[in-house]
Amino acid sequence: MLVLAFDTATAAVTVALYEWVPGAAVRARASAEAVDARRHTELLTPAVQRVLAEAGAAPADLGAIAVGVGPGPYTGLRVGLVTARSLGEALHVPVHGVCTLDVIAWASGRTTPFAVATDARRKEVYWARYASAGVRVTGPSVGPAADVLDGAPDGLPVLGEGAVLYSDVLAGASAPDPLRPSATALADLVITRLSGRPGPELLPPEPLYLRRPDAVAPGPRKKVTPR
């Protein structure tokens, strides 16, 4: 089975195609990544097409789709989720969501406690704490960088772009890599769970916004009373 994975919840547009045969080895077929916080719409579809072409596969060959569900900024996150749901419906294949912070945690492979923080703009971060790469214990949450270490053990490592942006606050950020989610880690995580092995929870393909979008629908027009 071919699993197409992608995440657009951060500045990264990351795509990967994995081949999975239950009971056999998992094989990475192709991947692509670009970092541009303002061009998710322009970059995602060509990246998916490029990855499929490189692997010699067609959309009809896909058996499942994996997508990062955030938390993340409204516009970028929406691009990935709409694409995933549209492909799933058109191809009649399941779509599995994963918390984007869990993807970063999974890629770290860590076996001891740490935190993950990504850029939430407005001088805030999206964050969560982990007992290990596959076990989240707190979050996801959004707030000032100081919240990440509030009540945490001294020297707790913080991974992710937020650790770099707010290194003055996140004193434990001695090893921020990986900075952003990778679709290869996302695909591996989903395949791990579908294989029945332990790991982060699989979610429906619905967005984890954690706060309201900046853009809101206009309210009703004010009535004008004639003088």
GROMACS .gro file of C-alpha atoms in nm, residues 15-218:
model
  204
   15VAL     CA    1   0.547   1.572   0.127
   16ALA     CA    2   0.650   1.205   0.128
   17LEU     CA    3   0.537   0.879  -0.031
   18TYR     CA    4   0.593   0.552   0.156
   19GLU     CA    5   0.527   0.195   0.052
   20TRP     CA    6   0.392  -0.033   0.322
   21VAL     CA    7   0.314  -0.401   0.300
   22PRO     CA    8   0.184  -0.537   0.634
   23GLY     CA    9   0.436  -0.781   0.774
   24ALA     CA   10   0.711  -0.660   0.539
   25ALA     CA   11   0.959  -0.374   0.538
   26VAL     CA   12   0.845  -0.013   0.498
   27ARG     CA   13   1.012   0.172   0.213
   28ALA     CA   14   1.039   0.544   0.140
   29ARG     CA   15   0.964   0.604  -0.227
   30ALA     CA   16   1.004   0.981  -0.263
   31SER     CA   17   0.991   1.307  -0.069
   32ALA     CA   18   0.998   1.684  -0.122
   33GLU     CA   19   1.018   1.984   0.109
   34ALA     CA   20   1.018   2.363   0.081
   35VAL     CA   21   1.009   2.634   0.346
   36ASP     CA   22   0.795   2.935   0.260
   37ALA     CA   23   0.537   3.061   0.508
   38ARG     CA   24   0.337   3.247   0.240
   39ARG     CA   25   0.312   2.999  -0.050
   40HIS     CA   26   0.151   2.681   0.084
   41THR     CA   27  -0.119   2.689  -0.184
   42GLU     CA   28   0.130   2.728  -0.469
   43LEU     CA   29   0.374   2.468  -0.339
   44LEU     CA   30   0.169   2.174  -0.210
   45THR     CA   31   0.002   2.039  -0.525
   46PRO     CA   32   0.318   2.056  -0.742
   47ALA     CA   33   0.511   1.885  -0.461
   48VAL     CA   34   0.255   1.602  -0.446
   49GLN     CA   35   0.269   1.564  -0.824
   50ARG     CA   36   0.650   1.563  -0.819
   51VAL     CA   37   0.669   1.299  -0.546
   52LEU     CA   38   0.423   1.071  -0.726
   53ALA     CA   39   0.609   1.114  -1.056
   54GLU     CA   40   0.945   1.040  -0.896
   55ALA     CA   41   0.804   0.716  -0.754
   56GLY     CA   42   0.635   0.623  -1.081
   57ALA     CA   43   0.296   0.623  -0.908
   58ALA     CA   44  -0.045   0.769  -0.983
   59PRO     CA   45  -0.308   0.904  -0.742
   60ALA     CA   46  -0.517   0.593  -0.803
   61ASP     CA   47  -0.234   0.383  -0.655
   62LEU     CA   48  -0.268   0.544  -0.312
   63GLY     CA   49  -0.406   0.336  -0.027
   64ALA     CA   50  -0.408   0.599   0.249
   65ILE     CA   51  -0.332   0.964   0.317
   66ALA     CA   52  -0.165   1.108   0.627
   67VAL     CA   53  -0.189   1.478   0.708
   68GLY     CA   54  -0.067   1.706   0.984
   69VAL     CA   55  -0.366   1.868   1.158
   70GLY     CA   56  -0.175   2.138   1.345
   71PRO     CA   57  -0.187   2.333   1.558
   72GLY     CA   58  -0.082   2.597   1.309
   73PRO     CA   59  -0.180   2.924   1.146
   74TYR     CA   60  -0.522   2.916   0.981
   75THR     CA   61  -0.430   2.966   0.614
   76GLY     CA   62  -0.142   2.721   0.582
   77LEU     CA   63  -0.312   2.452   0.787
   78ARG     CA   64  -0.630   2.478   0.581
   79VAL     CA   65  -0.439   2.414   0.256
   80GLY     CA   66  -0.313   2.077   0.372
   81LEU     CA   67  -0.639   1.961   0.527
   82VAL     CA   68  -0.857   2.060   0.233
   83THR     CA   69  -0.618   1.884  -0.004
   84ALA     CA   70  -0.610   1.569   0.212
   85ARG     CA   71  -0.987   1.548   0.248
   86SER     CA   72  -1.042   1.616  -0.122
   87LEU     CA   73  -0.798   1.343  -0.224
   88GLY     CA   74  -0.945   1.099   0.025
   89GLU     CA   75  -1.297   1.157  -0.100
   90ALA     CA   76  -1.201   1.142  -0.467
   91LEU     CA   77  -0.990   0.827  -0.430
   92HIS     CA   78  -1.209   0.660  -0.163
   93VAL     CA   79  -0.913   0.606   0.069
   94PRO     CA   80  -0.884   0.676   0.444
   95VAL     CA   81  -0.731   1.003   0.565
   96HIS     CA   82  -0.542   0.991   0.896
   97GLY     CA   83  -0.464   1.309   1.088
   98VAL     CA   84  -0.174   1.356   1.329
   99CYS     CA   85  -0.094   1.645   1.562
  100THR     CA   86   0.194   1.832   1.397
  101LEU     CA   87   0.377   1.865   1.731
  102ASP     CA   88   0.360   1.484   1.761
  103VAL     CA   89   0.527   1.454   1.420
  104ILE     CA   90   0.822   1.667   1.535
  105ALA     CA   91   0.842   1.468   1.858
  106TRP     CA   92   0.833   1.137   1.669
  107ALA     CA   93   1.117   1.246   1.440
  108SER     CA   94   1.337   1.320   1.741
  109GLY     CA   95   1.342   0.956   1.854
  110ARG     CA   96   1.400   1.073   2.211
  111THR     CA   97   1.344   0.838   2.503
  112THR     CA   98   1.356   1.101   2.780
  113PRO     CA   99   1.128   1.401   2.854
  114PHE     CA  100   1.130   1.709   2.631
  115ALA     CA  101   0.897   1.971   2.484
  116VAL     CA  102   0.814   2.086   2.131
  117ALA     CA  103   0.736   2.447   2.040
  118THR     CA  104   0.648   2.595   1.700
  119ASP     CA  105   0.584   2.950   1.588
  120ALA     CA  106   0.227   3.065   1.655
  121ARG     CA  107   0.300   3.429   1.563
  122ARG     CA  108   0.169   3.713   1.784
  123LYS     CA  109   0.478   3.648   2.003
  124GLU     CA  110   0.337   3.308   2.103
  125VAL     CA  111   0.413   2.942   2.042
  126TYR     CA  112   0.218   2.621   1.994
  127TRP     CA  113   0.362   2.371   2.237
  128ALA     CA  114   0.334   2.032   2.406
  129ARG     CA  115   0.543   1.826   2.647
  130TYR     CA  116   0.645   1.463   2.599
  131ALA     CA  117   0.767   1.176   2.813
  132SER     CA  118   0.929   1.027   2.502
  133ALA     CA  119   0.904   1.057   2.123
  134GLY     CA  120   0.576   0.867   2.118
  135VAL     CA  121   0.409   0.982   2.439
  136ARG     CA  122   0.261   1.331   2.478
  137VAL     CA  123   0.178   1.427   2.838
  138THR     CA  124   0.070   1.794   2.810
  139GLY     CA  125  -0.091   1.999   2.534
  140PRO     CA  126  -0.121   2.094   2.261
  141SER     CA  127  -0.153   2.452   2.383
  142VAL     CA  128  -0.087   2.804   2.259
  143GLY     CA  129   0.057   3.092   2.457
  144PRO     CA  130   0.373   3.282   2.552
  145ALA     CA  131   0.700   3.090   2.528
  146ALA     CA  132   0.736   3.103   2.906
  147ASP     CA  133   0.436   2.868   2.935
  148VAL     CA  134   0.637   2.583   2.781
  149LEU     CA  135   0.864   2.553   3.083
  150ASP     CA  136   0.619   2.665   3.350
  151GLY     CA  137   0.619   2.386   3.610
  152ALA     CA  138   0.856   2.173   3.399
  153PRO     CA  139   1.179   2.017   3.530
  154ASP     CA  140   1.489   2.236   3.507
  155GLY     CA  141   1.683   2.197   3.183
  156LEU     CA  142   1.397   2.039   2.990
  157PRO     CA  143   1.505   2.030   2.621
  158VAL     CA  144   1.275   2.217   2.383
  159LEU     CA  145   1.261   2.117   2.016
  160GLY     CA  146   1.118   2.304   1.721
  161GLU     CA  147   1.132   2.646   1.562
  162GLY     CA  148   0.985   2.806   1.873
  163ALA     CA  149   1.296   2.705   2.066
  164VAL     CA  150   1.508   2.910   1.826
  165LEU     CA  151   1.275   3.209   1.805
  166TYR     CA  152   1.250   3.239   2.184
  167SER     CA  153   1.583   3.097   2.296
  168ASP     CA  154   1.614   3.383   2.546
  169VAL     CA  155   1.305   3.248   2.729
  170LEU     CA  156   1.338   2.876   2.664
  171ALA     CA  157   1.663   2.826   2.849
  172GLY     CA  158   1.634   2.450   2.811
  173ALA     CA  159   1.645   2.473   2.432
  174SER     CA  160   1.989   2.320   2.396
  175ALA     CA  161   1.890   2.088   2.109
  176PRO     CA  162   1.612   2.243   1.896
  177ASP     CA  163   1.633   1.992   1.608
  178PRO     CA  164   1.412   1.890   1.441
  179LEU     CA  165   1.293   2.244   1.375
  180ARG     CA  166   0.987   2.159   1.167
  181PRO     CA  167   0.768   1.856   1.089
  182SER     CA  168   0.876   1.619   0.813
  183ALA     CA  169   0.639   1.416   0.600
  184THR     CA  170   0.876   1.120   0.628
  185ALA     CA  171   0.826   1.116   1.005
  186LEU     CA  172   0.452   1.164   0.956
  187ALA     CA  173   0.429   0.866   0.719
  188ASP     CA  174   0.639   0.650   0.951
  189LEU     CA  175   0.422   0.743   1.249
  190VAL     CA  176   0.096   0.661   1.072
  191ILE     CA  177   0.227   0.332   0.938
  192THR     CA  178   0.350   0.243   1.286
  193ARG     CA  179   0.002   0.297   1.429
  194LEU     CA  180  -0.173   0.118   1.143
  195SER     CA  181   0.061  -0.175   1.209
  196GLY     CA  182  -0.080  -0.198   1.560
  197ARG     CA  183   0.230  -0.071   1.737
  198PRO     CA  184   0.219   0.203   2.006
  199GLY     CA  185   0.264   0.566   1.917
  200PRO     CA  186   0.084   0.901   1.910
  201GLU     CA  187  -0.289   0.903   1.853
  202LEU     CA  188  -0.430   0.911   1.499
  203LEU     CA  189  -0.693   1.183   1.459
  204PRO     CA  190  -0.967   1.272   1.211
  205PRO     CA  191  -0.854   1.522   0.945
  206GLU     CA  192  -0.989   1.823   1.134
  207PRO     CA  193  -0.782   2.134   1.218
  208LEU     CA  194  -0.633   2.202   1.560
  209TYR     CA  195  -0.646   2.581   1.545
  210LEU     CA  196  -0.643   2.643   1.925
  211ARG     CA  197  -0.750   3.002   1.863
  212ARG     CA  198  -0.979   3.193   1.630
  213PRO     CA  199  -0.851   3.298   1.285
  214ASP     CA  200  -0.759   3.662   1.228
  215ALA     CA  201  -1.012   3.692   0.947
  216VAL     CA  202  -1.376   3.691   1.056
  217ALA     CA  203  -1.701   3.713   0.867
  218PRO     CA  204  -1.851   4.062   0.863
   0.00000   0.00000   0.00000
